[in-house]
Amino acid sequence: MARYVIKRDASSLPERLTRYKSDLNEEQFAVVTAQPKATLVVAGAGTGKTRAITYRVAYLLEQGVSPQRILLATFTNRASREMLRRVESLTGSQNVHRVWGGTFHRIANLILRRHATSLGYDANYSILDSEDAKDLINVCIDEAAIDTKAKRFPKAEVVQDIISYANNTDLPLENVIAGKYPYFEMLTSQIKRVDAVYQARKHERNVMDYDDLLLKLKQLLVEKREIAELYAEQFQHILVDEYQDTNRLQAAIIDLLAVKHRNVMVVGDDAQSIFAWRGAEFTNIYEFPKRYPEAQLFKLETNYRSTPEILALANTSIASNRRQFPKLLKAFRGRNPRGSKGVDGETTPSLQVGFLPALVPCSDVEQQSAFVASRILELRDEGTSLEDIAVLYRSHYHSIELQLELSRRNIPYRVQSGVRFFEQAHIKDVVSYLRVLINPRDELAWKRILKLIPGVGNVTANRVFEALSAGEQASLPALRAESENETAVTALSVIKDAGTRAVLSVPRLASSRPFQEFIKLLETLVSDELRDRPARQITHIFENGYEQYLLENFENAEARSEDIRGLAQFAQRYETTEGLLSELALLATERFKEPQPIVGEEVVEGGEDDELLTLTSVHQAKGLEWKAVFIIWAAEGKFPSPKSLREIDAEEEERRLWYVALTRAKDELYLTYPLLMTDYNRQTVLQKPSRFITECPADLFEVWNLEEEQHAFDAPVLTEPAATEFLN
């Protein structure tokens, strides 16, 4: 076959390349101008990967590549739009919009709209959002004749998550249930039946859910040879951002589209692969060179975010992982921008002494919260805005004590990962049980816990409570009693009365096993053994029905269960159930100067100019940065999570999560953990620092020894040598 090279006018290219060289560092420039072939770009945290991708697309266009022959896959459409807007600014081209840019789902939809008929769909198919999909699954559960009450069948939301996880990991449904949802293994055949009905109904109704967009695209590329060849030819250059977060299905689609030209450039950081729990496949990026033996490897290692001291700790931490692409982040920062005068009178840059990451052992969780709050106020006084400060944690319940301390000190904050801890639905559920024990006339609490019973909705809950209220004069005279014993007796009588009156008002409900178990649970909670022991009450609620409720109703049941255990641990400090509930109520009163209902707000109000401190899980923090970062509960058994260590290779993913946390900090980094912790049985437990701390040399930290102001400290004040021993 004869070879002919088309010559294009490239008179302006050298000038543009000169500008590229001035805009990019050497590592980025090498990526941007790389030869067209399979390419893996390992881009460390804060190294400007987005900039490199943007300039790469611009470079390809200026090399004469037609925009419609470029595919840019990102994880958000916003990211794609921002990149292409910047490309348009760089090139001045009016055709940048013709680049195939967007999320995997957007790109899949564009292709499927053209070829849906090849798969038996009309081109005008509808796309189901999450709520629509859940509603349809509910219909399919009914159609499959599943006895949901008798068999405690999972709710539609959970079934949806099971099906979705199987789709995105390319695993059989039964394998997913056995591995990720073992408590539903006896229902495998029924869940598969629902899935079969669900798939059939979607096809009949000409609708697809989000997973279908990817599944059907893969099916199209595998089964329809002519169509597959069309797009394999069209996409001469494929670029994928955040490749470490792709799942098996997404990686397979990219491989199918790149089968002819193999000009696929994937950009990501294996050290920031932290989403295995939602189906992301670490091996996609780690084994890319195996799937593409001809691939060239580039590394972006110049970090523009953090100080050398922070990067030294991050580099050392991640080095303990066996499966990784070795890299060494180098700080661009660390030089004094003002510089210093040399002997010749010229100003030259001089090295700036940075702060070593602070390791702060605290006597207990209260001191940990007090230290974080105190230091945050100091940083604000020193000129660091609250917007530039974040507190990171492994699990959401780790922030309980800190949220209380921040509220007491009137420090405004936002919870990046959602609502405040005590405003979460599952926390409010458990707290409602306790509220009924203290105040049996609490209508909202009664209705909330009644609706947790299978088959009980608003109507039935209202009827039961109305029956209770109707008997107040006769059955509840002791409600006005003031002593704790009388209150306990009253609560027990009300609970027994609830069972009696339910028989009269809703006979079907009262005779059901779930309702009988509900009454028995309440009676146990006010028994001599558990009365006024809020930690044990919470644990009993969790272990006697509520854990199963979470498993059946929520796809993130494990995380919610962890929160409940954290609540029980927090509750151990209170001598009475009333004391715990009063504390929670007073917090809102102190904040707003008057009692407030517990509502699902994202932000605690306060502060000037909406200046808010950020509290966030590490997962939610990925891609963000702050001048000062606090990582709390950096203790063994908390970070890494013990639950995660039960899985193969989970320790390495936890270390990657730790690495992500470290690299969020620009200027100052604080690692804190309590030396002593009290569990929900009021047993004192000695805690060790996280293995991610002890595996690093002690000279990478500065140990801070805390002293209490104006009063004697219960525990001995640590000396420098003693504190350092905790690292050994």
XYZ file of C-alpha atoms in Angstrom:
728
model
C 0.000 0.000 0.000
C 1.368 3.373 -1.063
C 1.774 6.059 1.601
C 0.957 9.711 1.009
C 1.400 12.488 3.568
C -0.933 15.488 3.304
C 0.919 18.744 3.807
C -0.895 21.532 5.672
C -0.112 25.185 6.223
C 1.563 25.297 9.600
C 3.195 28.717 9.334
C 1.672 29.897 12.597
C 2.431 26.737 14.558
C 5.966 27.571 15.721
C 4.739 30.873 17.174
C 1.944 29.116 18.996
C 4.335 26.455 20.254
C 6.487 29.213 21.675
C 3.469 30.524 23.520
C 2.644 27.000 24.706
C 6.141 26.692 26.105
C 5.672 29.891 28.052
C 2.278 28.768 29.393
C 3.263 25.219 30.323
C 6.014 23.561 32.288
C 8.220 20.962 30.611
C 6.138 18.039 31.829
C 2.870 19.547 30.567
C 4.439 20.600 27.265
C 5.637 17.043 26.651
C 2.086 15.743 27.159
C 0.538 18.381 24.932
C 2.906 17.706 22.023
C 3.138 13.917 22.444
C 3.108 11.649 19.390
C -0.356 10.324 18.474
C -0.447 6.882 20.049
C -1.755 5.240 23.182
C -0.717 7.495 26.043
C -0.992 7.266 29.819
C -0.570 10.516 31.727
C -0.123 9.963 35.457
C -1.002 13.381 36.843
C -0.351 13.856 40.551
C -2.470 16.058 42.784
C -2.262 19.758 41.946
C -0.063 19.258 38.861
C -2.326 20.953 36.306
C -3.792 17.973 34.461
C -6.802 19.964 33.286
C -4.477 22.534 31.788
C -2.557 19.803 29.991
C -5.725 18.241 28.522
C -7.027 21.623 27.402
C -3.827 22.532 25.612
C -3.655 19.044 24.089
C -7.027 19.516 22.414
C -5.964 22.963 21.222
C -2.707 21.512 19.874
C -4.537 18.792 17.930
C -6.859 21.340 16.335
C -3.941 23.525 15.331
C -2.246 20.463 13.855
C -5.152 20.174 11.455
C -7.234 17.515 13.200
C -10.928 18.025 12.488
C -12.862 18.782 15.700
C -15.476 16.066 15.057
C -12.659 13.508 15.083
C -11.770 14.331 18.688
C -13.585 12.696 21.596
C -13.153 14.254 25.062
C -14.712 12.192 27.870
C -15.056 13.819 31.282
C -16.989 13.061 34.459
C -19.046 16.241 34.385
C -20.456 18.185 31.482
C -19.348 21.334 33.254
C -15.711 20.198 33.125
C -16.035 19.514 29.413
C -17.630 22.904 28.726
C -14.913 24.730 30.657
C -12.147 22.884 28.809
C -13.653 23.538 25.379
C -14.325 27.183 26.229
C -10.640 27.534 27.046
C -9.691 25.690 23.839
C -11.761 28.168 21.839
C -9.956 31.030 23.568
C -6.566 29.497 22.788
C -7.211 28.675 19.138
C -9.705 31.316 18.099
C -11.564 28.560 16.268
C -15.296 28.793 15.804
C -15.635 25.031 15.333
C -14.597 23.889 18.798
C -18.239 23.088 19.599
C -17.981 20.266 17.058
C -15.604 18.375 19.359
C -17.385 15.401 20.904
C -17.071 16.496 24.510
C -18.989 15.563 27.644
C -19.696 12.766 30.082
C -19.762 9.123 29.047
C -23.561 9.213 29.285
C -23.845 12.322 27.107
C -21.625 10.850 24.429
C -23.502 7.540 24.574
C -26.814 9.355 24.149
C -25.542 11.244 21.088
C -24.578 7.990 19.393
C -27.683 6.063 20.438
C -30.024 8.755 19.123
C -28.606 8.000 15.697
C -28.708 4.212 15.923
C -31.345 3.257 18.506
C -33.410 1.469 15.869
C -30.569 -1.015 15.421
C -31.238 -2.182 18.975
C -35.020 -2.219 18.734
C -35.625 1.229 20.220
C -37.198 4.263 18.597
C -34.913 7.265 18.247
C -37.214 9.297 20.473
C -36.661 7.067 23.534
C -37.039 8.699 26.947
C -34.333 8.709 29.618
C -35.433 7.822 33.125
C -33.947 9.791 35.960
C -33.251 8.100 39.280
C -36.727 8.742 40.692
C -38.454 7.552 37.517
C -36.365 4.378 37.528
C -37.234 3.711 41.156
C -40.955 4.162 40.449
C -40.787 1.727 37.545
C -38.953 -0.837 39.687
C -41.775 -0.564 42.229
C -44.224 -1.396 39.448
C -42.048 -4.351 38.418
C -41.894 -5.653 42.002
C -45.681 -5.748 42.031
C -45.822 -7.318 38.587
C -43.325 -10.008 39.603
C -45.716 -10.967 42.416
C -43.142 -10.457 45.172
C -44.552 -10.742 48.686
C -42.540 -7.841 50.074
C -44.028 -8.008 53.550
C -43.518 -11.701 54.136
C -39.990 -11.847 52.799
C -38.706 -8.392 53.854
C -37.883 -7.659 50.242
C -35.529 -4.677 49.687
C -37.067 -1.366 48.686
C -36.934 -0.218 45.080
C -34.021 2.124 45.827
C -31.901 -0.809 47.008
C -32.939 -3.057 44.106
C -32.013 -0.207 41.758
C -28.561 0.055 43.358
C -27.976 -3.703 43.105
C -28.864 -3.733 39.403
C -26.794 -0.614 38.701
C -23.713 -1.944 40.465
C -23.925 -5.177 38.472
C -24.217 -3.226 35.228
C -21.268 -0.943 35.878
C -18.936 -3.607 37.195
C -19.883 -6.098 34.473
C -20.656 -8.746 37.102
C -23.551 -11.221 37.245
C -26.371 -10.072 39.495
C -26.031 -13.094 41.774
C -22.321 -12.354 42.308
C -23.086 -8.773 43.311
C -25.744 -9.894 45.788
C -23.480 -12.541 47.323
C -20.494 -10.210 47.608
C -22.013 -6.802 48.385
C -25.501 -7.630 49.708
C -25.159 -11.047 51.409
C -28.168 -10.360 53.631
C -30.360 -10.570 50.497
C -28.777 -13.762 49.123
C -31.858 -15.864 49.910
C -33.851 -13.459 47.718
C -31.539 -13.708 44.696
C -34.045 -15.465 42.451
C -36.754 -12.908 43.262
C -34.420 -9.954 42.626
C -33.369 -11.480 39.295
C -37.047 -11.876 38.412
C -37.687 -8.209 39.154
C -34.652 -7.274 37.041
C -35.953 -9.334 34.111
C -39.345 -7.634 34.302
C -37.645 -4.230 34.635
C -35.548 -4.750 31.493
C -38.566 -5.944 29.522
C -40.782 -3.041 30.592
C -38.151 -0.450 29.713
C -37.885 -1.873 26.203
C -41.671 -2.053 25.793
C -42.081 1.559 26.884
C -39.141 2.837 24.794
C -37.261 4.170 27.812
C -33.712 3.819 29.108
C -32.183 4.546 32.479
C -28.725 6.068 32.850
C -26.988 2.698 32.977
C -28.745 1.645 29.776
C -27.076 4.471 27.878
C -23.695 2.854 28.491
C -24.915 -0.735 28.281
C -26.671 -0.150 24.963
C -23.687 1.733 23.546
C -21.428 -1.182 24.383
C -23.969 -3.578 22.898
C -24.090 -1.467 19.745
C -20.295 -1.485 19.390
C -20.051 -5.228 19.995
C -22.994 -6.463 17.923
C -23.265 -3.953 15.085
C -19.991 -4.220 13.192
C -20.630 -1.503 10.606
C -21.613 1.049 13.236
C -18.644 0.101 15.395
C -16.272 0.592 12.450
C -17.857 3.972 11.681
C -17.052 5.411 15.114
C -13.728 3.635 15.423
C -12.726 5.414 12.226
C -14.257 8.758 13.203
C -12.593 9.168 16.584
C -9.002 9.642 15.564
C -8.084 11.037 18.978
C -9.721 10.072 22.276
C -8.952 11.815 25.548
C -10.303 10.666 28.937
C -10.110 12.768 32.092
C -10.065 11.262 35.624
C -9.428 7.836 34.155
C -8.782 6.335 37.591
C -12.515 6.778 38.355
C -13.812 4.832 35.354
C -15.630 1.539 35.845
C -15.282 -1.595 33.737
C -18.133 -0.630 31.430
C -16.703 2.815 30.677
C -13.207 1.438 30.086
C -14.600 -1.203 27.723
C -16.411 1.465 25.684
C -13.220 3.503 25.313
C -11.288 0.414 24.206
C -13.939 -0.389 21.584
C -13.899 3.159 20.198
C -10.096 3.244 20.118
C -9.686 -0.129 18.435
C -8.547 1.256 15.045
C -6.369 4.329 15.680
C -5.400 3.499 19.292
C -4.750 7.209 19.794
C -6.263 7.209 23.245
C -4.802 9.502 25.906
C -6.001 8.722 29.419
C -5.200 11.174 32.203
C -5.528 10.400 35.880
C -3.816 9.613 39.142
C -3.754 6.043 40.361
C -2.955 7.422 43.829
C -6.377 9.121 43.879
C -8.463 6.097 42.938
C -10.882 6.107 45.915
C -14.311 5.163 44.569
C -14.217 1.365 44.398
C -17.322 1.277 46.604
C -19.392 2.762 43.787
C -17.913 0.602 41.031
C -14.751 2.463 39.956
C -12.089 0.002 38.847
C -8.521 0.776 39.935
C -7.106 -1.759 37.484
C -8.338 0.306 34.528
C -5.511 2.800 34.958
C -3.027 0.453 36.639
C -3.236 -2.137 33.854
C -3.543 0.312 30.953
C 0.011 -0.493 29.785
C -0.970 -4.185 29.613
C -3.947 -3.466 27.363
C -1.859 -1.041 25.308
C 1.710 -2.416 25.300
C 2.785 0.331 22.913
C 1.626 3.057 25.287
C 3.908 5.939 26.169
C 3.976 7.070 29.796
C 4.144 10.680 30.974
C 4.146 11.933 34.541
C 3.054 15.313 35.853
C 4.906 15.718 39.140
C 5.253 19.488 39.618
C 2.704 20.403 42.254
C 1.400 23.989 42.306
C -0.755 23.611 45.408
C 1.127 22.503 48.482
C 4.293 23.377 50.374
C 7.344 21.084 50.154
C 6.723 19.945 53.732
C 3.197 18.760 52.994
C 4.302 17.035 49.798
C 7.136 15.259 51.613
C 4.572 13.650 53.908
C 2.226 12.810 51.032
C 5.015 11.251 48.954
C 6.198 9.135 51.854
C 2.689 7.996 52.736
C 1.696 6.799 49.281
C 5.062 5.095 48.751
C 3.863 2.248 50.993
C 1.389 1.092 48.339
C 2.656 -1.805 46.252
C 0.401 -1.373 43.218
C 1.089 2.069 41.823
C 2.997 4.098 39.277
C 5.895 5.514 41.285
C 6.036 9.277 41.227
C 7.452 12.055 43.357
C 5.514 15.268 43.668
C 7.779 18.321 43.615
C 6.624 21.630 45.011
C 6.605 24.624 42.712
C 5.948 26.719 45.795
C 8.345 27.300 48.653
C 9.992 30.422 47.354
C 9.492 33.860 48.774
C 7.854 35.958 46.058
C 9.432 39.111 47.522
C 12.834 37.510 47.301
C 15.980 38.984 48.824
C 18.563 41.464 47.608
C 21.811 39.964 46.378
C 25.242 41.627 46.409
C 24.613 42.989 42.941
C 21.402 44.657 44.047
C 19.204 42.288 42.050
C 16.262 40.592 43.707
C 16.575 36.808 43.616
C 14.150 34.185 44.891
C 14.970 32.714 48.258
C 13.747 29.547 49.865
C 10.882 30.067 52.255
C 10.753 28.005 55.406
C 7.407 26.231 55.535
C 5.468 24.639 58.361
C 5.867 20.964 59.040
C 2.524 19.146 59.205
C 1.374 19.279 62.816
C 0.658 16.008 64.616
C -1.631 16.781 67.535
C -2.344 13.995 70.044
C -5.305 15.069 72.188
C -6.283 13.714 75.576
C -9.811 12.871 74.413
C -12.380 13.750 71.784
C -13.489 16.875 73.684
C -9.970 18.247 73.640
C -9.652 17.373 69.959
C -12.742 19.462 69.192
C -11.558 22.282 71.452
C -8.152 22.373 69.752
C -9.593 22.433 66.225
C -12.059 25.196 67.093
C -9.414 27.230 68.928
C -6.870 26.960 66.122
C -9.488 27.860 63.500
C -10.293 31.064 65.395
C -6.570 31.874 65.571
C -6.160 31.333 61.844
C -9.090 33.642 61.180
C -7.546 36.293 63.424
C -4.270 35.875 61.507
C -6.026 36.689 58.254
C -7.076 33.280 56.886
C -10.710 33.328 55.858
C -12.960 30.535 57.104
C -13.615 29.826 53.435
C -9.943 28.817 53.152
C -10.131 26.315 56.016
C -11.547 22.779 55.982
C -11.929 19.912 58.422
C -11.745 16.475 56.806
C -12.793 13.118 58.223
C -13.042 9.492 57.117
C -16.668 9.013 58.156
C -19.412 11.536 58.707
C -20.047 10.576 62.336
C -16.487 11.642 63.207
C -17.700 15.230 63.067
C -20.353 14.917 65.806
C -18.390 16.427 68.664
C -16.786 19.048 66.457
C -20.144 20.262 65.123
C -21.303 20.742 68.704
C -18.136 22.642 69.626
C -18.362 24.886 66.566
C -21.972 25.701 67.428
C -21.040 26.550 71.009
C -18.306 28.895 69.808
C -20.517 30.449 67.136
C -18.201 29.411 64.304
C -20.295 29.200 61.120
C -19.780 26.112 58.991
C -21.137 24.110 56.088
C -21.229 20.368 55.781
C -19.948 19.648 52.281
C -21.221 16.078 52.313
C -24.824 16.965 53.153
C -26.913 18.028 56.108
C -25.666 18.408 59.650
C -25.149 15.133 61.454
C -28.159 15.369 63.745
C -30.414 16.379 60.857
C -29.892 13.198 58.853
C -33.006 11.059 58.445
C -31.581 7.953 60.097
C -30.291 9.942 63.077
C -33.666 11.657 63.485
C -35.345 8.238 63.376
C -33.316 6.910 66.287
C -33.605 10.151 68.242
C -37.401 10.014 67.792
C -37.495 6.734 69.721
C -35.732 8.481 72.589
C -38.069 11.478 72.408
C -41.105 9.226 72.842
C -39.549 7.689 75.954
C -39.089 11.115 77.537
C -42.256 12.758 76.266
C -44.974 10.234 75.337
C -47.137 13.050 73.968
C -44.580 13.983 71.279
C -46.758 13.713 68.172
C -44.029 14.152 65.587
C -41.779 11.562 67.205
C -44.632 9.028 67.534
C -45.637 9.377 63.890
C -42.050 9.149 62.692
C -41.308 5.847 64.441
C -44.734 4.389 63.662
C -44.082 4.889 59.948
C -40.937 2.794 60.279
C -43.186 -0.243 60.799
C -43.803 -2.149 57.527
C -47.213 -1.315 56.095
C -47.710 1.845 58.185
C -48.180 5.109 56.322
C -49.442 8.536 57.234
C -53.078 7.472 57.587
C -52.405 4.565 59.951
C -49.868 6.544 61.989
C -52.432 9.331 62.417
C -55.133 6.882 63.551
C -52.879 5.288 66.159
C -51.749 8.619 67.549
C -55.293 9.985 67.600
C -56.337 6.930 69.586
C -53.538 7.599 72.064
C -54.477 11.260 72.357
C -58.139 10.419 72.905
C -57.231 8.423 75.978
C -55.000 11.059 77.504
C -57.288 12.010 80.378
C -57.827 8.453 81.470
C -54.541 6.814 80.617
C -51.930 9.521 80.905
C -52.508 11.435 84.141
C -48.975 10.863 85.266
C -47.563 12.811 82.336
C -47.562 15.879 84.536
C -45.410 14.133 87.138
C -42.009 15.636 87.666
C -39.867 12.821 89.045
C -37.814 10.632 86.761
C -39.337 7.434 88.138
C -42.864 8.639 87.540
C -41.924 9.692 84.051
C -40.519 6.245 83.355
C -43.666 4.584 84.672
C -45.723 6.934 82.537
C -43.730 6.126 79.435
C -44.205 2.420 80.013
C -47.946 2.852 80.555
C -48.243 4.887 77.375
C -46.378 2.270 75.413
C -48.634 -0.488 76.709
C -51.617 1.752 76.022
C -50.396 2.224 72.454
C -50.684 -1.509 71.902
C -54.145 -1.652 73.479
C -55.523 1.291 71.576
C -54.001 0.132 68.304
C -56.048 -3.033 68.655
C -59.176 -0.913 68.845
C -58.262 1.602 66.142
C -56.334 -0.548 63.657
C -56.893 -4.255 64.471
C -54.941 -5.473 61.433
C -51.873 -3.529 62.494
C -52.032 -4.475 66.160
C -52.080 -8.176 65.404
C -49.091 -8.013 63.073
C -45.706 -9.326 64.140
C -43.809 -6.094 63.234
C -46.095 -4.026 65.485
C -45.776 -6.463 68.367
C -41.992 -6.311 68.009
C -42.229 -2.516 67.951
C -44.125 -2.437 71.274
C -41.733 -4.949 72.804
C -38.786 -2.776 71.734
C -40.255 0.302 73.403
C -40.998 -1.622 76.593
C -37.404 -2.824 76.727
C -36.068 0.703 76.233
C -37.837 1.915 79.402
C -36.949 -1.180 81.441
C -34.717 -0.892 84.479
C -31.819 -2.315 82.487
C -31.822 0.370 79.792
C -33.675 3.338 81.238
C -31.549 6.519 81.213
C -28.686 4.798 79.434
C -28.937 6.534 76.062
C -25.920 4.824 74.518
C -27.282 1.369 75.268
C -30.770 2.427 74.192
C -29.451 3.549 70.813
C -27.527 0.298 70.380
C -30.628 -1.710 71.294
C -32.771 0.203 68.783
C -30.155 -0.427 66.096
C -29.726 -4.133 66.814
C -33.427 -4.870 67.196
C -34.917 -3.844 63.908
C -33.418 -0.575 62.740
C -30.298 -2.098 61.185
C -32.504 -4.382 59.114
C -34.630 -1.375 58.168
C -31.532 0.404 56.843
C -30.428 -2.640 54.852
C -33.822 -2.966 53.215
C -34.382 0.705 52.444
C -31.079 2.424 51.674
C -28.306 1.702 49.211
C -25.768 3.271 51.588
C -26.958 1.257 54.581
C -23.445 0.518 55.835
C -22.521 4.197 56.066
C -25.777 4.951 57.871
C -25.161 2.064 60.257
C -21.750 3.487 61.025
C -23.383 6.804 61.874
C -25.728 5.105 64.354
C -22.783 3.413 66.062
C -21.072 6.776 66.223
C -24.184 8.301 67.782
C -24.168 5.588 70.458
C -20.522 6.315 71.180
C -21.291 10.021 71.459
C -24.279 9.387 73.767
C -22.182 7.585 76.387
C -21.099 10.918 77.917
C -24.667 11.700 79.017
C -25.991 10.351 82.293
C -29.621 10.486 81.174
C -31.581 10.230 77.959
C -33.193 13.561 78.725
C -29.752 15.118 79.091
C -28.766 13.978 75.606
C -31.983 15.258 74.028
C -31.778 18.566 75.877
C -28.241 19.131 74.613
C -29.338 18.643 71.025
C -32.287 21.009 71.433
C -30.267 23.693 73.212
C -27.690 23.813 70.450
C -30.259 25.119 67.993
C -31.673 27.485 70.610
C -28.237 28.941 71.341
C -27.537 29.404 67.637
C -30.794 31.105 66.735
C -31.676 32.626 70.145
C -34.998 30.771 70.077
C -36.103 27.158 69.686
C -35.869 25.891 66.144
C -37.255 22.802 64.453
C -34.745 20.269 63.208
C -34.778 20.731 59.470
C -32.590 19.574 56.629
C -30.402 22.614 56.198
C -27.052 22.300 54.530
C -25.525 25.318 56.199
C -25.399 26.586 59.745
C -26.232 30.277 59.509
C -23.890 32.913 60.821
C -20.728 34.789 60.100
C -20.010 37.841 58.035
C -20.384 37.910 54.296
C -21.469 34.263 54.307
C -17.984 33.213 55.399
C -18.232 29.527 56.300
C -15.845 26.859 57.468
C -16.070 23.616 55.460
C -16.621 20.227 57.096
C -16.416 17.337 54.661
C -15.639 13.686 54.214
C -12.439 12.998 52.295
C -14.402 11.472 49.424
C -16.350 14.714 49.018
C -13.146 16.753 49.226
C -11.498 15.225 46.157
C -10.637 17.914 43.621
C -10.843 20.727 46.204
C -8.175 22.633 48.119
C -7.823 24.919 51.148
C -5.031 26.933 52.734
C -5.401 25.108 56.051
C -6.687 21.562 56.466
C -7.468 19.608 59.640
C -7.750 15.812 59.423
C -9.493 14.645 62.588
C -9.756 11.178 64.096
C -6.456 10.155 62.478
C -6.458 7.085 64.708
C -6.137 3.380 64.044
C -9.599 1.907 63.692
C -10.986 5.217 62.455
C -8.725 6.021 59.512
C -8.338 3.515 57.939
C -11.857 2.304 58.469
C -11.930 -1.203 59.984
C -14.879 -2.097 57.744
C -12.898 -1.335 54.613
C -9.979 -3.502 55.706
C -12.101 -6.612 55.496
C -11.864 -6.497 51.717
C -8.960 -7.471 49.456
C -6.641 -4.584 48.576
C -8.762 -2.271 50.724
C -5.788 -1.045 52.778
C -4.187 0.360 49.638
C -7.403 2.166 48.716
C -7.603 3.571 52.248
C -4.017 4.807 51.916
C -4.950 6.457 48.625
C -7.823 8.128 50.454
C -5.342 9.335 53.097
C -3.136 10.676 50.307
C -6.081 12.602 48.859
C -6.731 14.121 52.293
C -3.110 15.230 52.723
C -2.908 16.817 49.289
C -5.940 19.061 49.842
C -3.785 21.345 52.034
C -1.903 24.273 50.539
C -0.141 25.909 53.497
C -0.942 24.220 56.801
C -1.888 20.675 57.707
C -3.028 19.418 61.118
C -3.475 15.741 61.996
C -5.367 15.127 65.222
C -6.532 12.103 67.185
C -7.749 11.472 70.751
C -5.539 9.306 72.953
C -8.495 8.119 75.018
C -11.966 7.231 73.836
C -15.014 6.074 75.764
C -17.190 3.496 74.014
C -20.950 3.153 74.393
C -20.457 0.818 77.363
C -18.549 3.647 79.075
C -15.322 1.709 78.861
C -12.185 3.786 78.352
C -10.129 2.692 75.341
C -6.537 3.757 74.572
C -6.155 4.763 70.947
C -3.124 4.598 68.704
C -2.349 6.929 65.819
C -3.281 5.725 62.355
C -0.907 3.284 60.685
C -0.624 5.931 57.959
C 1.096 8.124 60.549
C 3.301 5.531 62.230
C 4.651 4.221 58.928
C 6.184 7.670 58.210
C 9.415 9.024 59.752
C 8.853 11.216 62.810
C 10.854 14.098 61.308
C 8.075 14.718 58.785
C 5.829 16.000 61.594
C 5.953 18.570 64.286
C 4.309 17.164 67.411
C 2.156 19.687 69.218
C 1.725 19.225 72.967
C -1.545 20.650 74.203
C -2.011 22.448 77.489
C -5.270 23.561 79.021
C -5.616 27.224 79.897
C -6.365 28.366 83.481
C -7.100 25.009 85.038
C -5.365 21.779 85.750
C -5.386 19.201 83.046
C -6.880 15.854 84.050
C -4.288 13.900 82.152
C -0.563 14.665 82.369
C 0.707 17.182 79.865
C 2.815 15.404 77.301
C 6.418 16.345 76.864
C 8.031 16.425 73.461
C 9.831 13.072 73.817
C 6.722 11.380 75.169
C 4.594 12.655 72.341
C 7.069 11.471 69.766
C 6.854 7.962 71.181
C 3.324 7.661 69.844
C 4.840 7.426 66.395
C 6.819 4.326 67.239
